[in-house]
Tab-separated table of C-alpha atoms in Angstrom:
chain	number	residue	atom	x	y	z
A	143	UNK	CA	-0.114	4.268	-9.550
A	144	UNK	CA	-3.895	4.707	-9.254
A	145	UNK	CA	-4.183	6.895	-12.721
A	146	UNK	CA	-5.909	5.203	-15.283
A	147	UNK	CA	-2.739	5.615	-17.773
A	148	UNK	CA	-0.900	3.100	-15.530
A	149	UNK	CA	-3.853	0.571	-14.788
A	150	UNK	CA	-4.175	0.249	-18.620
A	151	UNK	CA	-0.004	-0.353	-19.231
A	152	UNK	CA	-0.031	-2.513	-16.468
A	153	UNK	CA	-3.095	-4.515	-17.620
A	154	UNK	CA	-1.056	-4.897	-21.230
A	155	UNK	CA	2.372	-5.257	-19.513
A	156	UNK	CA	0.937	-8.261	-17.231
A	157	UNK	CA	0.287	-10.820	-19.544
A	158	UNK	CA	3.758	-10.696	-21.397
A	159	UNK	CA	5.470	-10.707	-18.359
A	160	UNK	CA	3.816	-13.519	-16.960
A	161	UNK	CA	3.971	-15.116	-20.210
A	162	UNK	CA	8.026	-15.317	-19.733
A	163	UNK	CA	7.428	-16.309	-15.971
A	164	UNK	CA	5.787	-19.330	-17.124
A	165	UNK	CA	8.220	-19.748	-19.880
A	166	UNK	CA	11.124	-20.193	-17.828
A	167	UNK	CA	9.525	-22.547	-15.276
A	168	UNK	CA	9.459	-24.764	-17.825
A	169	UNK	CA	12.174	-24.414	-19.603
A	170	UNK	CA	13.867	-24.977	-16.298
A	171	UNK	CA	12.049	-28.400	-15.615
A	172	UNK	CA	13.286	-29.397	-19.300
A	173	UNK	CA	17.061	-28.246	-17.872
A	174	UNK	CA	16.934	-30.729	-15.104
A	175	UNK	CA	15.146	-33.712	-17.185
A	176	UNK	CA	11.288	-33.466	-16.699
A	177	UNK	CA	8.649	-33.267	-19.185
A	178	UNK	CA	5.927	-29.936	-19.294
A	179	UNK	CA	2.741	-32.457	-19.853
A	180	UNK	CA	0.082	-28.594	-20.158
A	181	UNK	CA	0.815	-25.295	-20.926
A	182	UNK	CA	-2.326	-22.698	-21.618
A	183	UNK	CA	-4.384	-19.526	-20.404
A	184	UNK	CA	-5.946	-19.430	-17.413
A	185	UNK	CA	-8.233	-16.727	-16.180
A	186	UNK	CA	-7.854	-15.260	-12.839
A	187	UNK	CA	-9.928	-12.746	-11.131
A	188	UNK	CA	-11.384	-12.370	-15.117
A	189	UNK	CA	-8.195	-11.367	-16.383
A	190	UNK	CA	-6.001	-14.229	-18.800
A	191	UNK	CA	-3.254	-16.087	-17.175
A	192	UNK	CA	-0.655	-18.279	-18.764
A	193	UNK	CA	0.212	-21.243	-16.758
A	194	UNK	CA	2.841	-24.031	-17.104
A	195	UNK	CA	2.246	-27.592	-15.190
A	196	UNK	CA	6.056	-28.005	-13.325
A	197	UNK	CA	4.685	-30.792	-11.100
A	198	UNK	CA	7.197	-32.925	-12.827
A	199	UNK	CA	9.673	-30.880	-10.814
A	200	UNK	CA	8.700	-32.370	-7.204
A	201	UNK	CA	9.800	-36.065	-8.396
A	202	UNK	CA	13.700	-34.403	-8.631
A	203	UNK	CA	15.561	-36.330	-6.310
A	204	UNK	CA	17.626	-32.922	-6.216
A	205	UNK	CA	16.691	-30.327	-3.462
A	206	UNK	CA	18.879	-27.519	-5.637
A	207	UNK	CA	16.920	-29.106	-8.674
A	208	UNK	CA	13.416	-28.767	-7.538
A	209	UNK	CA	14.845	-24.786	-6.144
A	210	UNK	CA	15.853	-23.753	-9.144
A	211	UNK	CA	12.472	-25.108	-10.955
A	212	UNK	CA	10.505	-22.811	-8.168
A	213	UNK	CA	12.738	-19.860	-8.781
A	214	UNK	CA	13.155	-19.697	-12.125
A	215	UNK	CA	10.132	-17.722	-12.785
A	216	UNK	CA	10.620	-15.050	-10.121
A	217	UNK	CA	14.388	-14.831	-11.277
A	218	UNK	CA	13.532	-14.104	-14.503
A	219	UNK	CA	11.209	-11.038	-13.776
A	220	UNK	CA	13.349	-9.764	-11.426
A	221	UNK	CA	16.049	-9.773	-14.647
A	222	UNK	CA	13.581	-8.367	-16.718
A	223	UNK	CA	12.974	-5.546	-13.836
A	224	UNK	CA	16.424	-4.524	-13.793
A	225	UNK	CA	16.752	-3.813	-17.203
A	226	UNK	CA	13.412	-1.942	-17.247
A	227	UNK	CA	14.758	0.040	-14.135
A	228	UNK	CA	18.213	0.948	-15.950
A	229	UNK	CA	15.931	2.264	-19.148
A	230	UNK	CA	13.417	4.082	-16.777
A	231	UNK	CA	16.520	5.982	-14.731
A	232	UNK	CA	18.271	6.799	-18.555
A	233	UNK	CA	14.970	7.913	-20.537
A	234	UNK	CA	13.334	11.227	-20.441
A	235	UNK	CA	9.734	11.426	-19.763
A	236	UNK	CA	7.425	9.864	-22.324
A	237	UNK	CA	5.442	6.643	-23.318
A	238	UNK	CA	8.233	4.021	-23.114
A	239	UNK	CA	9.205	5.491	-19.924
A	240	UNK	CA	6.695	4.778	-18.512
A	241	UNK	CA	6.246	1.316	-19.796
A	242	UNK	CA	9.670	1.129	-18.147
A	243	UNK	CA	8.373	1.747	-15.178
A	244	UNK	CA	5.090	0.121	-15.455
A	245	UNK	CA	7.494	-3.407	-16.134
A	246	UNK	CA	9.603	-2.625	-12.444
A	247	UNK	CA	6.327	-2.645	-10.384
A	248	UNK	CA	5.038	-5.793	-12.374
A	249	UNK	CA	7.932	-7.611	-12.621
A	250	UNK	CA	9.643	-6.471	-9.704
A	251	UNK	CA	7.842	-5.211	-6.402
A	252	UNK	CA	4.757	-7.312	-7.429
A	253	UNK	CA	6.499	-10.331	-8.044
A	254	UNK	CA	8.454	-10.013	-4.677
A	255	UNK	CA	5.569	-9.269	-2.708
A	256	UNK	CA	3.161	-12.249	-4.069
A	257	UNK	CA	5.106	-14.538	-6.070
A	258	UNK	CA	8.399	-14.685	-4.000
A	259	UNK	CA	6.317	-14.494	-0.764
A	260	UNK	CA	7.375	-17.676	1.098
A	261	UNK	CA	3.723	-16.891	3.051
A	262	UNK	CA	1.716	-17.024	0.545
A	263	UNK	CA	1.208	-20.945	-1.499
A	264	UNK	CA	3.370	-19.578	-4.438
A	265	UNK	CA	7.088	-19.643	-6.446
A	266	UNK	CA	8.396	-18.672	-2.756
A	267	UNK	CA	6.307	-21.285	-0.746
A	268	UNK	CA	7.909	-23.719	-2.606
A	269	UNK	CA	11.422	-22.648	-2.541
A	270	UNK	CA	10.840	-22.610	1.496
A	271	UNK	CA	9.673	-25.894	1.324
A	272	UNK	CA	12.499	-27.571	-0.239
A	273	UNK	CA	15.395	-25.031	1.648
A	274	UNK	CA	13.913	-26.315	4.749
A	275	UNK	CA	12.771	-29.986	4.083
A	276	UNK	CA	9.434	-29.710	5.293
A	277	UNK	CA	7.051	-30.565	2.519
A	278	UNK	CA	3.541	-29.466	2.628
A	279	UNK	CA	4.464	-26.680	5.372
A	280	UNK	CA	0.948	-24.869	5.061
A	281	UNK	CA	-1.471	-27.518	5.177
A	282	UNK	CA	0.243	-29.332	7.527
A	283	UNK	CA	0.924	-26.254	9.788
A	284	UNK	CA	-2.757	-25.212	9.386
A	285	UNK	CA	-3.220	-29.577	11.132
A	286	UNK	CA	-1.093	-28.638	13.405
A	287	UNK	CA	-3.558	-25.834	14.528
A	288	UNK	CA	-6.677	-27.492	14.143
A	289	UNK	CA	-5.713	-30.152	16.440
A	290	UNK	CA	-4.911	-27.954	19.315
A	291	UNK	CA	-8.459	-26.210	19.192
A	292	UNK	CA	-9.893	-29.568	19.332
A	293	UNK	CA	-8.081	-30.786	22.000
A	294	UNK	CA	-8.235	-26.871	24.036
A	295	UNK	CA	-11.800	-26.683	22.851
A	296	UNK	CA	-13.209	-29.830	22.823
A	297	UNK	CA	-11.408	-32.060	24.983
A	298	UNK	CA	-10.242	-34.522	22.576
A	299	UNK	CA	-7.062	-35.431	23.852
A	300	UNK	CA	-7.068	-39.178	23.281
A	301	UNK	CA	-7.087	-38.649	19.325
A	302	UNK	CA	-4.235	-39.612	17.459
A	303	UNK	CA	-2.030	-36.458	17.017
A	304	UNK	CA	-0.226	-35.477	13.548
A	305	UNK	CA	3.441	-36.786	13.655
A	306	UNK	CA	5.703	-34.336	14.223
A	307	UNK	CA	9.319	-34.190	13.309
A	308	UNK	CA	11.750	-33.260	15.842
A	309	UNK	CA	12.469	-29.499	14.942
A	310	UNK	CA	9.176	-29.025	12.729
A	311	UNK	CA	7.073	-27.847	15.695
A	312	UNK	CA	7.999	-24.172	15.865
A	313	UNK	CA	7.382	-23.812	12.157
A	314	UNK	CA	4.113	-25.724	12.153
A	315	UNK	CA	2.912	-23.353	14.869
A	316	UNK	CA	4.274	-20.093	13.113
A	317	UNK	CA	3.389	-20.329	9.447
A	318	UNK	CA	-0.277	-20.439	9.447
A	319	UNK	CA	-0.602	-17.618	11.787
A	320	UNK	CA	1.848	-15.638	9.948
A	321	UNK	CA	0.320	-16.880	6.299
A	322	UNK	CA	-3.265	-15.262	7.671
A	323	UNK	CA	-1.769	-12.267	8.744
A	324	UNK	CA	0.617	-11.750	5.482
A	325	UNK	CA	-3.040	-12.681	3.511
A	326	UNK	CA	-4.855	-9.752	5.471
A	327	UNK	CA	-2.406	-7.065	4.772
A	328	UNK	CA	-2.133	-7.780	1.096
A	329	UNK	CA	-6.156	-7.761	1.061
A	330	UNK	CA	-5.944	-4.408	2.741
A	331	UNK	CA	-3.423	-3.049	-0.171
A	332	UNK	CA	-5.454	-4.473	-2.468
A	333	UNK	CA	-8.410	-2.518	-1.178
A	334	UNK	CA	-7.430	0.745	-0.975
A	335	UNK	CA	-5.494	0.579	-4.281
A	336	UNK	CA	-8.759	-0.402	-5.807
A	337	UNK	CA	-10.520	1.954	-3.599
A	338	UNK	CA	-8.430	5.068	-5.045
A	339	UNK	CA	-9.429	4.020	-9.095
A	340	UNK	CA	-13.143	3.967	-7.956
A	341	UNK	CA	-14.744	3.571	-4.593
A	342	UNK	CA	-17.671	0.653	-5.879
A	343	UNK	CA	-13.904	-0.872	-7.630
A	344	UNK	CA	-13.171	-0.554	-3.733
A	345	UNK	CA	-16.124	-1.607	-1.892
A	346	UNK	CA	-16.546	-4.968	-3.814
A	347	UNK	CA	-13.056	-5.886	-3.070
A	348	UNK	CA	-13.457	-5.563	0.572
A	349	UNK	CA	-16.622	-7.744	0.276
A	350	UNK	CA	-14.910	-10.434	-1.859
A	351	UNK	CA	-11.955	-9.879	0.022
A	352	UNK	CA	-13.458	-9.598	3.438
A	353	UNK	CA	-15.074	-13.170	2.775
A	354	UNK	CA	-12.131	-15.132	1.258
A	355	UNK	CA	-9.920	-13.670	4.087
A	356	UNK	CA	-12.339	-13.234	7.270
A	357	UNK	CA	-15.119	-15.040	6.755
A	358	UNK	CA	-14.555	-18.091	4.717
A	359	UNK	CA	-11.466	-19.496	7.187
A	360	UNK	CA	-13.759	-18.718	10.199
A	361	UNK	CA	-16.685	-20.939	8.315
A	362	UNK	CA	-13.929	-24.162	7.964
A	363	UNK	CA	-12.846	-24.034	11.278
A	364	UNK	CA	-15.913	-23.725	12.946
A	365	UNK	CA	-17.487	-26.726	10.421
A	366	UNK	CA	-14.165	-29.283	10.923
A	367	UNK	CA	-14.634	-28.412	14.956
A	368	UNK	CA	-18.374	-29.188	14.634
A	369	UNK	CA	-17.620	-32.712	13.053
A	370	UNK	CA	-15.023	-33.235	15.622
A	371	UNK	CA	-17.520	-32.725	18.210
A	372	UNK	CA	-20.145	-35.054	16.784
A	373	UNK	CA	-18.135	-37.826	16.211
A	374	UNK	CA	-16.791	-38.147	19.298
A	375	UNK	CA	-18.408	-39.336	22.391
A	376	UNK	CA	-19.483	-36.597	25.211
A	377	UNK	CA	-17.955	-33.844	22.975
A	378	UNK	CA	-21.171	-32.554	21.747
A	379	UNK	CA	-22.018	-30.589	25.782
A	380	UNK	CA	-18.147	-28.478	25.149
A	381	UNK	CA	-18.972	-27.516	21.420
A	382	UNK	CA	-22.438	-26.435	22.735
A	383	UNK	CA	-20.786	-24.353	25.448
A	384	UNK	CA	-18.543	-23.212	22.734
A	385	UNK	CA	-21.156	-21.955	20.624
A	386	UNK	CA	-22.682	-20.137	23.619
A	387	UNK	CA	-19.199	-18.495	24.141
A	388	UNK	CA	-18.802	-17.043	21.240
A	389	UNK	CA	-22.673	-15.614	20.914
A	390	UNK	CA	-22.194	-13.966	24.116
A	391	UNK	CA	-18.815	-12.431	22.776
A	392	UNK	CA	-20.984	-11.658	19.522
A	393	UNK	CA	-23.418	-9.805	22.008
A	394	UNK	CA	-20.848	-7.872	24.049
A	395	UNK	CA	-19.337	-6.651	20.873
A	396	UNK	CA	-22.132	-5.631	19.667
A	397	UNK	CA	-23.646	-3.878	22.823
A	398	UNK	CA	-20.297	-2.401	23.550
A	399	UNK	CA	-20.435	1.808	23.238
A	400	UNK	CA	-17.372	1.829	20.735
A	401	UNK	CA	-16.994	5.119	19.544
A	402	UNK	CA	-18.451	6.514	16.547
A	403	UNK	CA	-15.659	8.916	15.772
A	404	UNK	CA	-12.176	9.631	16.335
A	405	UNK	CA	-10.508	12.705	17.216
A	406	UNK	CA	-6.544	13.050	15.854
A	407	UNK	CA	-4.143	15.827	15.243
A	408	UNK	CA	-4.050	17.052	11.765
A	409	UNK	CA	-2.721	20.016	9.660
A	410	UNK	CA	-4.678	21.427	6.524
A	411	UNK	CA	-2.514	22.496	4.181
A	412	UNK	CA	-4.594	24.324	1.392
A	413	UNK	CA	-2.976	23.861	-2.294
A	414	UNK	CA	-0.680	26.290	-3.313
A	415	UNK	CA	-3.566	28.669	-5.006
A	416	UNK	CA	-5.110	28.896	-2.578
A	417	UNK	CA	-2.647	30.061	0.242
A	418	UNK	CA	-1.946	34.420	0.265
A	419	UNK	CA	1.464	35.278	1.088
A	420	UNK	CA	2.978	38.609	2.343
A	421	UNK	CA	5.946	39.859	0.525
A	422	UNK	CA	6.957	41.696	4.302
A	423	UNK	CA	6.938	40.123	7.332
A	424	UNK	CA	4.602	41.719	9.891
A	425	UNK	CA	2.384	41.639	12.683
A	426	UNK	CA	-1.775	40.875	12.246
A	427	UNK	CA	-3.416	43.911	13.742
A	428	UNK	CA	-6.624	43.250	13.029
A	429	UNK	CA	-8.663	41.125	10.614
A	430	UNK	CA	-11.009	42.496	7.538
A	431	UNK	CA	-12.427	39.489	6.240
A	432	UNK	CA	-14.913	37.053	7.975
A	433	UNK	CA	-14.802	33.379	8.020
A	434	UNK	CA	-16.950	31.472	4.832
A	435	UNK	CA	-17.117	35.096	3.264
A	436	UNK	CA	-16.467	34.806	-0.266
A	437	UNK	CA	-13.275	37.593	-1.604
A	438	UNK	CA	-12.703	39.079	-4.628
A	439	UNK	CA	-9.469	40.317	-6.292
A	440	UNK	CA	-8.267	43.198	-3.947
A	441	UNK	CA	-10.372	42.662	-0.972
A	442	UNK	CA	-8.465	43.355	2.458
A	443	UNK	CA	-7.825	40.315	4.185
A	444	UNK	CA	-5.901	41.447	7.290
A	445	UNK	CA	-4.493	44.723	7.865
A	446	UNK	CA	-0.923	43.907	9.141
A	447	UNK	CA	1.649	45.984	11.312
A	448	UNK	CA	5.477	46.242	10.480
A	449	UNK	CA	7.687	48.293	12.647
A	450	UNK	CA	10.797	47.722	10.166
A	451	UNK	CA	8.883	48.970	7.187
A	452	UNK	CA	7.320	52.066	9.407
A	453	UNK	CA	11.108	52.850	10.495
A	454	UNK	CA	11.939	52.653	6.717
A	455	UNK	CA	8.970	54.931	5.967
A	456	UNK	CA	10.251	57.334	8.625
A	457	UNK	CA	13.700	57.644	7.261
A	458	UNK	CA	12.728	57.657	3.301
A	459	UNK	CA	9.741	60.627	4.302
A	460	UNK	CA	12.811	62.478	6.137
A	461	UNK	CA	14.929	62.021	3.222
A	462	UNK	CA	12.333	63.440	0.692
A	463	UNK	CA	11.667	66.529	2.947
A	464	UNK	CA	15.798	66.962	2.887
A	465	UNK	CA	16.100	66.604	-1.241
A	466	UNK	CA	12.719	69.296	-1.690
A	467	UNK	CA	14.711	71.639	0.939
A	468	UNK	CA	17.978	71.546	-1.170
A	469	UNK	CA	15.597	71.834	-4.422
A	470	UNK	CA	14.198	75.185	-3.139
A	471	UNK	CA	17.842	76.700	-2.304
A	472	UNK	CA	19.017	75.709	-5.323
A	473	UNK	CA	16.316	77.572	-7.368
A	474	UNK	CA	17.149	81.130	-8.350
A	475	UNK	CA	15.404	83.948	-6.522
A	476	UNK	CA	13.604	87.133	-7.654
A	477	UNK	CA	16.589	89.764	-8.406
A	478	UNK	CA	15.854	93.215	-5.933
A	479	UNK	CA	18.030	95.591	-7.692
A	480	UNK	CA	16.048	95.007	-10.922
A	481	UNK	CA	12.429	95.311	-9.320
A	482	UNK	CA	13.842	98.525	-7.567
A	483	UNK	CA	14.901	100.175	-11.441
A	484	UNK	CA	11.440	98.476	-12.853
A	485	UNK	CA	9.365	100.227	-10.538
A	486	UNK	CA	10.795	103.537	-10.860
C-alpha cells in the first residue's frame, strides 16, 4: 500500500468517497426534520475536504435520531466498501481492480479505524455519546483529569469539583487516557506508512506528529496547572517543587547510560537469486570459497560429500565393467584352423 500506483488512486478515490460521506449526513438530518445551513470544501492536511454542517442534528429530541445522523456517513462507506470488495474478489487483475481495492481500504478499514473510532472526536465519538448519554465525554473526561493533578499536585482540594453523575466516573477517568493512547498509535501508523513512500515524507510526520501528540498536550497541562497555582493562595511553593521534580527527572533521563544498540535474534533470508541449491543432498567437506570473495559462473563453492551417490557410483562403475566383459565374449575371435592353412 506504500507504491506510488496506490497513493495516487487513493488520493483520487478520497475525495468522492468522502464526498458521499458528507452527502448522506445530510441527507439524513433532512430525514429526521433539520435544515443543512453550509455545505463546502475544506482543506485538511493540504488536501480538499467536503464537509456538511449536521449541528442541527444535536437539537433532536430523539437519541436513535441524533444516532442515525452520526452514522449515516460511516454506514454509507462501509456499503460502498462491500460492493467494491465483491468486484475486487470477482475481477481479474487490472486498473479497476485495483480501484476496487483502493475504495475497501478508503471506505472501509480507514473509515473504521478514524471515522467510526468512538476514541477519536469523530462520526463514532458521537454515536458513543448519545448510546451512552453522556454528552461532551472527551472534554469533560479530559476536566475530570485536570482536576485531580491539581488537587494531587497542587493541593487544591477546597476548589469546587466538576459534577459528576452517578455512574459517569469510570468513563470520565477512562476515555482520555485511552483517547491519548488510541491518538499515539494511529500517529505511529501514520509514520511509518509515510516513512515507507519517502523517509523526509516520514521524518516530518513524526515532527508534526510528535508535537500535536507529545508535545502540544504536555504544553496545556503544564500552562492550565501553572494558572492554577498562581491563582490560588500558597500554591505557588508545590508548583515550584513541581517544576524541580520534573527537571531532575529531565536530568536522570538524560544522564541515564540507556543503551545505544540492541541485540535480537534474526534470520537473513537472501532473495531467491541469490540462494545456491544442491540438486543431492550431502555432507560439506570442506569449503572453496572465502567470505566477501566475489564468484563467477562455475566457481566451486563447497566441495560436498554424499555416501548415497558414492554407493550409486560403486554399483553403476560395477555394472559398466560387467556390460564391457559380456561385450568382449560376445565379439568373434581370430579363427586357428585358417591361420594354420594361411601360413603354410
Amino acid at each position: 500500500m506504500a507504491s506510488p500506483r496506490f497513493v495516487l488512486l487513493a488520493a483520487l478515490a478520497y475525495l468522492p468517497i468522502k464526498l458521499v460521506h458528507e452527502l448522506a449526513h445530510g441527507l439524513a438530518v433532512r430525514r429526521w426534520g433539520g435544515q443543512v445551513r453550509q455545505a463546502g470544501v475544506t482543506l485538511m492536511l493540504l488536501m480538499p475536504v467536503p464537509y456538511v454542517d449536521a449541528s442541527a442534528a444535536t437539537s433532536f429530541p430523539e437519541r436513535r435520531a441524533r444516532i442515525a445522523v452520526s452514522a449515516a456517513g460511516i454506514l454509507t462507506e462501509l456499503a460502498l466498501a462491500a460492493m467494491a470488495l465483491l468486484l475486487w474478489v470477482a475481477l481479474d487483475d487490472g486498473l479497476v481492480r485495483d480501484i476496487a481495492f483502493v475504495v475497501v481500504v478508503v471506505a472501509g478499514v480507514s473509515t473504521l479505524l478514524f471515522n467510526g473510532n468512538p476514541l477519536q472526536r469523530l462520526d463514532g465519538y458521537y454515536v458513543l455519546c448519545d448510546t451512552l448519554g453522556l454528552p461532551n465525554l472527551g472534554p469533560r473526561s479530559r476536566q475530570w483529569w485536570m482536576d485531580r493533578l491539581r488537587r494531587r499536585l497542587l493541593g487544591t482540594a477546597h476548589t469546587e469539583a466538576m459534577p459528576v453523575a452517578r455512574g459517569e466516573a469510570k468513563w470520565l477517568a477512562a476515555y482520555a487516557p485511552l483517547s491519548w493512547l488510541m491518538l499515539l498509535f494511529i500517529a505511529t501508523l501514520a509514520v511509518f506508512w509515510l516513512g515507507q513512500i519517502a523517509f523526509v515524507f516520514g521524518v516530518a510526520a513524526a515532527l508534526l506528529l510528535g508535537w500535536q501528540v507529545l508535545l502540544r498536550p504536555l504544553h496545556r497541562v503544564l500552562s492550565q496547572l501553572r494558572r492554577a497555582a498562581l491563582s490560588q493562595h500558597g500554591s505557588s511553593r508545590r508548583w515550584r517543587r513541581v517544576i524541580l521534580g520534573g527537571a531532575a527527572l529531565l536530568v536522570l533521563l538524560a544522564v541515564s547510560p540507556w543503551p545505544r544498540s540492541t541485540v535480537v535474534m534474526g534470520v537473513a533470508w537472501p532473495p531467491d537469486q541469490a540462494q545456491l541449491r544442491t540438486e543431492e543432498a550431502g555432507f560439506v567437506e570442506s569449503q572453496r570459497a572465502r567470505d566477501g570473495q566475489h564468484l563467477q559462473a562455475g566457481d566451486i563453492v563447497l566441495q560436498l560429500h554424499s555416501p548415497q551417490l558414492e554407493s550409486e557410483h560403486a554399483r553403476q562403475a560395477a555394472r559398466v565393467r560387467a556390460l564391457e566383459a559380456e561385450l568382449l565374449q560376445a565379439l568373434p575371435g581370430p579363427k586357428a584352423g585358417g591361420d594354420a592353412t594361411r601360413g603354410a
